[in-house]
Tab-separated table of C-alpha atoms in Angstrom:
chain	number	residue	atom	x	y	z
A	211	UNK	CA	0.000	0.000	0.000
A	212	UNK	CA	0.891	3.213	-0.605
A	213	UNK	CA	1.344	5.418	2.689
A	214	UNK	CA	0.036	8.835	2.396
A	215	UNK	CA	1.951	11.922	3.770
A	216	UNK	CA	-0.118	13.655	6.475
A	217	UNK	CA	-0.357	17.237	5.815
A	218	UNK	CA	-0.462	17.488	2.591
A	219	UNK	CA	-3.724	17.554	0.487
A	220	UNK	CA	-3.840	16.796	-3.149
A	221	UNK	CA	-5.229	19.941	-5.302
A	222	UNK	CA	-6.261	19.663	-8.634
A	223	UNK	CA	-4.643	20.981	-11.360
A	224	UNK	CA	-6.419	24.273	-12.680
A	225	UNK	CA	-4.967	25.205	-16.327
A	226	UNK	CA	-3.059	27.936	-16.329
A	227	UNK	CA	-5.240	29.375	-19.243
A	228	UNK	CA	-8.511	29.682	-17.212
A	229	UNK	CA	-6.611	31.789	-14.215
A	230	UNK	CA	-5.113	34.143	-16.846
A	231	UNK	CA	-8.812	34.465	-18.294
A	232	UNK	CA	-10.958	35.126	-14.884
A	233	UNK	CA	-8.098	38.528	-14.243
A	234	UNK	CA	-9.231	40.601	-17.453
A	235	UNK	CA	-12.978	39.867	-16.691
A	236	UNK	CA	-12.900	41.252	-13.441
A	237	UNK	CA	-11.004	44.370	-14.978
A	238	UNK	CA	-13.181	45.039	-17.562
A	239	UNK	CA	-16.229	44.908	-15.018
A	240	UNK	CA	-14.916	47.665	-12.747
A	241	UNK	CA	-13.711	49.449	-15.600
A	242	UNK	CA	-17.540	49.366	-16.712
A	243	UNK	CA	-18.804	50.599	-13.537
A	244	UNK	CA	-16.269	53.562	-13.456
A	245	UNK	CA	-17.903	54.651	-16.956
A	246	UNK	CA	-21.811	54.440	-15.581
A	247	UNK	CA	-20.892	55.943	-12.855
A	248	UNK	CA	-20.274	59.237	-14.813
A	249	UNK	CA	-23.155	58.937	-16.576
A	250	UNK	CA	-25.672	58.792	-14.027
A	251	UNK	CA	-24.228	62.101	-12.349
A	252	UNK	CA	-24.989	63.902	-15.547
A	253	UNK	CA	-28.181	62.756	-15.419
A	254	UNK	CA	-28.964	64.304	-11.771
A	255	UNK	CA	-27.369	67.294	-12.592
A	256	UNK	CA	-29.853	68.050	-15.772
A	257	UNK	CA	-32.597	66.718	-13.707
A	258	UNK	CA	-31.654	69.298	-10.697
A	259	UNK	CA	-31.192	72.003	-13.433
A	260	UNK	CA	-34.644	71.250	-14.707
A	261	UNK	CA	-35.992	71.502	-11.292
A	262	UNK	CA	-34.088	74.625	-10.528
A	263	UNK	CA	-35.028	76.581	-13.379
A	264	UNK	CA	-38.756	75.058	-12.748
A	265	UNK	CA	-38.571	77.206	-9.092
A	266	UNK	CA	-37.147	80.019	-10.722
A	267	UNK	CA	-39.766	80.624	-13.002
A	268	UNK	CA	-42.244	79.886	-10.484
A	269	UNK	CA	-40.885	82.344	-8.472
A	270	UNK	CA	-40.497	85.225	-10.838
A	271	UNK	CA	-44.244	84.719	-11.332
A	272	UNK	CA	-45.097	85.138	-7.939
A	273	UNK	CA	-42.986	87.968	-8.007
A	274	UNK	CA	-44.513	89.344	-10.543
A	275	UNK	CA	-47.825	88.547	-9.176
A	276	UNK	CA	-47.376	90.198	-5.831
A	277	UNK	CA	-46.037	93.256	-7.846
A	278	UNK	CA	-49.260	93.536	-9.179
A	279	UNK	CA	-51.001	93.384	-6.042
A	280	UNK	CA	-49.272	95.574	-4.404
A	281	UNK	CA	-49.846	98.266	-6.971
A	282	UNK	CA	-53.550	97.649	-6.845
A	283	UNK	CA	-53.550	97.501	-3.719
A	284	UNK	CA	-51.706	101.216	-3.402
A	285	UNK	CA	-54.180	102.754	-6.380
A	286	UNK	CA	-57.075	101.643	-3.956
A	287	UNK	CA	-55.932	103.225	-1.090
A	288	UNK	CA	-55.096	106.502	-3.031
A	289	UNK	CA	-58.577	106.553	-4.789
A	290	UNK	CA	-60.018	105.866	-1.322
A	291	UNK	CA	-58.262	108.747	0.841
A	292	UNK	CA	-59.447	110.839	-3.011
A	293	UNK	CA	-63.035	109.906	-2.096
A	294	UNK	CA	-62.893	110.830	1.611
A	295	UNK	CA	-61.189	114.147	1.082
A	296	UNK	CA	-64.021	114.863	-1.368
A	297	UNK	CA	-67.383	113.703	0.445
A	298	UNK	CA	-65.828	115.698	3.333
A	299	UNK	CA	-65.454	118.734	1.080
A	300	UNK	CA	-68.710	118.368	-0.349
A	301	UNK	CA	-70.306	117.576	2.988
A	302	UNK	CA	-68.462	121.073	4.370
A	303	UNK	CA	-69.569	122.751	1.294
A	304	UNK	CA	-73.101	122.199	1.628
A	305	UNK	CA	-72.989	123.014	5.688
A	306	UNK	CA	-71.015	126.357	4.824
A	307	UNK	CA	-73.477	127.118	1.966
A	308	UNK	CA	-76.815	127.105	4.590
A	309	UNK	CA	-74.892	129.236	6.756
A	310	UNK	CA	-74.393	132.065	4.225
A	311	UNK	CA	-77.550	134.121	4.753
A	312	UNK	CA	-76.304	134.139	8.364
A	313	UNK	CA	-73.058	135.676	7.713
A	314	UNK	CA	-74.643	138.075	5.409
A	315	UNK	CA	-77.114	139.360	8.313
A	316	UNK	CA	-73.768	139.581	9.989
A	317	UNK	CA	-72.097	141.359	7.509
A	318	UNK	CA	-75.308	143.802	7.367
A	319	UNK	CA	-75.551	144.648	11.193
A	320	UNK	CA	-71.601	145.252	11.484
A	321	UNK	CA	-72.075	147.896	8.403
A	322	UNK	CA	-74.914	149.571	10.252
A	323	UNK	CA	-72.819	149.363	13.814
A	324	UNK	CA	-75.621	146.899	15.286
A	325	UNK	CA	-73.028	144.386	15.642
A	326	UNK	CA	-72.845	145.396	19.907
A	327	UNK	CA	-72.736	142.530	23.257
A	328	UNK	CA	-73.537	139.101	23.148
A	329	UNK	CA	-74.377	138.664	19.375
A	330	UNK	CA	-71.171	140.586	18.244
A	331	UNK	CA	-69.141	137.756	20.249
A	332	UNK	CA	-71.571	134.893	19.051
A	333	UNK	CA	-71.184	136.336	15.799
A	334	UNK	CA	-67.129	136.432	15.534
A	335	UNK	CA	-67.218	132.710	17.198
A	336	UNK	CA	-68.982	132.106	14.221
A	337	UNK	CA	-66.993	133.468	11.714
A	338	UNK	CA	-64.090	131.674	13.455
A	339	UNK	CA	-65.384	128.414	13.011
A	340	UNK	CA	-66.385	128.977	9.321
A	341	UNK	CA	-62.806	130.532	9.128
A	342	UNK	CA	-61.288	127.253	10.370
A	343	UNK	CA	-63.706	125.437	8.111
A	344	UNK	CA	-61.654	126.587	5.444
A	345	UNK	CA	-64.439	129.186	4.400
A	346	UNK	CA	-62.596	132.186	2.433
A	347	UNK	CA	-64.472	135.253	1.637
A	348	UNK	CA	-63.406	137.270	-1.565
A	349	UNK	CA	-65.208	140.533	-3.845
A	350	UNK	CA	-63.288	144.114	-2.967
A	351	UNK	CA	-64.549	147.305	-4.880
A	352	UNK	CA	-62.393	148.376	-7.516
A	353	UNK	CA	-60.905	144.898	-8.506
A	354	UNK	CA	-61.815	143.423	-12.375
A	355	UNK	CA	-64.877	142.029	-12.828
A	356	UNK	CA	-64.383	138.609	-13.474
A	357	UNK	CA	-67.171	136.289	-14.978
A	358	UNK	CA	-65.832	133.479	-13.199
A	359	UNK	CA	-66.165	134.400	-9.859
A	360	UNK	CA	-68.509	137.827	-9.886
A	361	UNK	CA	-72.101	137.996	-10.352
A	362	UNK	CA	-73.169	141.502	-12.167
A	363	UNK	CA	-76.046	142.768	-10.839
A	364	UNK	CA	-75.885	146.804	-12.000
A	365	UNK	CA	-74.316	148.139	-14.920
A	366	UNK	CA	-73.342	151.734	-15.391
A	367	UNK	CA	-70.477	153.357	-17.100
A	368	UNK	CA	-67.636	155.530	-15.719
A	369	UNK	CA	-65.048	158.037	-17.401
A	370	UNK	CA	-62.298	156.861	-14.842
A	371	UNK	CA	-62.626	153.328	-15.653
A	372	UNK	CA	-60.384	151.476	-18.562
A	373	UNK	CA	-62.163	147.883	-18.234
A	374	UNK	CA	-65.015	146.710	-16.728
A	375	UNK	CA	-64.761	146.691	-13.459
A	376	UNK	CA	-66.350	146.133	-10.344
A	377	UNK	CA	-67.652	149.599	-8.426
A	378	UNK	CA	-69.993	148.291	-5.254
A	379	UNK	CA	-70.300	144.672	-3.781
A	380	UNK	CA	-73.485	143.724	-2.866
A	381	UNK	CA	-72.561	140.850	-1.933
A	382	UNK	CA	-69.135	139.456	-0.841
A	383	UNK	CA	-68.502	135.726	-2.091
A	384	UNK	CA	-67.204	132.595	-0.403
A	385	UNK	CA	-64.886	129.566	-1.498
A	386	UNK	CA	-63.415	127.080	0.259
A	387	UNK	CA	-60.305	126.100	-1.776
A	388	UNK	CA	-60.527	126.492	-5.042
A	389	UNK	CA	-63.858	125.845	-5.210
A	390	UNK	CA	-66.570	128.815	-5.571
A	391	UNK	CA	-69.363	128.306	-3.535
A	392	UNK	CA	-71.138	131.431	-3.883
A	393	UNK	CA	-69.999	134.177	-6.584
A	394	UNK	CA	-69.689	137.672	-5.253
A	395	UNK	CA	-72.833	139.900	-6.287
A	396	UNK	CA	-71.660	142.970	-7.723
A	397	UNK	CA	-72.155	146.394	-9.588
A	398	UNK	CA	-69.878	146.854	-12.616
A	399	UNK	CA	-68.933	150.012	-14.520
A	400	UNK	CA	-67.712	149.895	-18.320
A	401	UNK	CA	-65.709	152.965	-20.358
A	402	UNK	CA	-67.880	155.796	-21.333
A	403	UNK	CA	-68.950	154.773	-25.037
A	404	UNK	CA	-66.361	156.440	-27.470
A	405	UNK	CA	-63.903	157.486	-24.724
A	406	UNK	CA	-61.478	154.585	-25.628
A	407	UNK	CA	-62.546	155.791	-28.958
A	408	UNK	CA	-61.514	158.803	-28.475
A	409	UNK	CA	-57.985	158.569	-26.727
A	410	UNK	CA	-56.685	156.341	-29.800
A	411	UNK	CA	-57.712	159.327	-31.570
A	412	UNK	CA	-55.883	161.439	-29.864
A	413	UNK	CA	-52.894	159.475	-29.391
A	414	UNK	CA	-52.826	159.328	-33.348
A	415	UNK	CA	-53.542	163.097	-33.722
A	416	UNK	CA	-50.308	163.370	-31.165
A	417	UNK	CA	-48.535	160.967	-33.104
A	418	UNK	CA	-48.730	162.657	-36.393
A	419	UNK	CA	-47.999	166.104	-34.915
A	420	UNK	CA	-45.097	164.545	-33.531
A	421	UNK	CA	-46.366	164.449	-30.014
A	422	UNK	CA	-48.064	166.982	-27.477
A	423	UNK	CA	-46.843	170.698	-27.821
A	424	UNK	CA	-44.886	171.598	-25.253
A	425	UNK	CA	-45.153	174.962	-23.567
């Protein structure tokens, strides 16, 4: 019999050729995986690009959209405090308009000197308050007469006059702002008929005399 050696294990024999082939295949396997591996982070980074430029435009519409509210919202509170300031002024108006005859009584009694005690204070506290109201009284004698603003109610003619022009108020007139709310009521005088004529007659006589004689 043969004896065996203890220790030892027979192994058996691998070709040479079939260790030589099992290297390359496990290089050319991790050289595949180094490849994908580029390719797939190209692939998240156009998919993150897509998703950033997806927020991006979402966000510039919001912006845009808040924009727009934001203006809206600033025309509404300008045509608001527009509508307040003018129902106030209207609603002053019409208050300041009933208490006209009033101040015209008072206007009366202080030309005749009646204007004495308890209803000459009563009547400046009044005035005050209209004052403060914004109430502005305008008409003086002597000033243009203005269509706009002045209510003819005589007409007469003057030789010291060069435009129409207003001699006597009858009645002074009240704004508030620029807003009329009663025209003054007034007499008016014009030029004499032919005296404005007359001076460019004159002035042409002078003219081709070569000017006033002096003495």
């Amino acid at each position: 019999m043969t004896e065996e050696t203890p220790g030892f294990e027979e192994k058996p024999d691998v070709p040479s050729g079939a260790q030589e082939d099992a290297e390359p295949k496990a290089a050319d396997s991790s050289t595949k995986e180094g490849k994908a591996a580029p390719a797939g982070d190209a692939a998240k980074e156009i998919a993150l690009q897509a998703q950033l430029d997806q927020a991006q435009t979402a966000l510039g519409e919001r912006t845009t959209d808040l924009q727009r509210l934001q203006a809206e919202y600033q025309n509404y509170r300008r045509r608001v405090e527009r509508d307040r300031v003018t129902v106030k002024e209207i609603a002053i108006a019409g208050l300041l308009t009933e208490l006209l005859p009033v101040l015209d009584d008072i206007g009366r009694a202080r030309e005749h000197g009646e204007l004495v005690g308890g209803f000459k204070s009563v009547a400046e506290s009044l005035e005050t308050v209209a004052a403060k109201m914004g109430l502005q009284q305008f008409g003086k004698e002597g000033e243009p007469f203005d269509p706009t603003i002045h209510e003819a109610l005589m007409h007469s003619y003057a030789p010291d006059v060069t435009e129409t022009t207003c001699v006597a108020i009858l009645q002074p007139g009240y704004r508030i702002g620029e807003r009329t709310i009663r025209p003054a009521r007034v007499a008016v005088a014009e030029p004499q008929p032919g005296a404005a004529k007359d001076g460019k007659e004159d002035k042409s006589a002078d003219e081709e005399s070569g000017g006033p004689e002096k003495g």
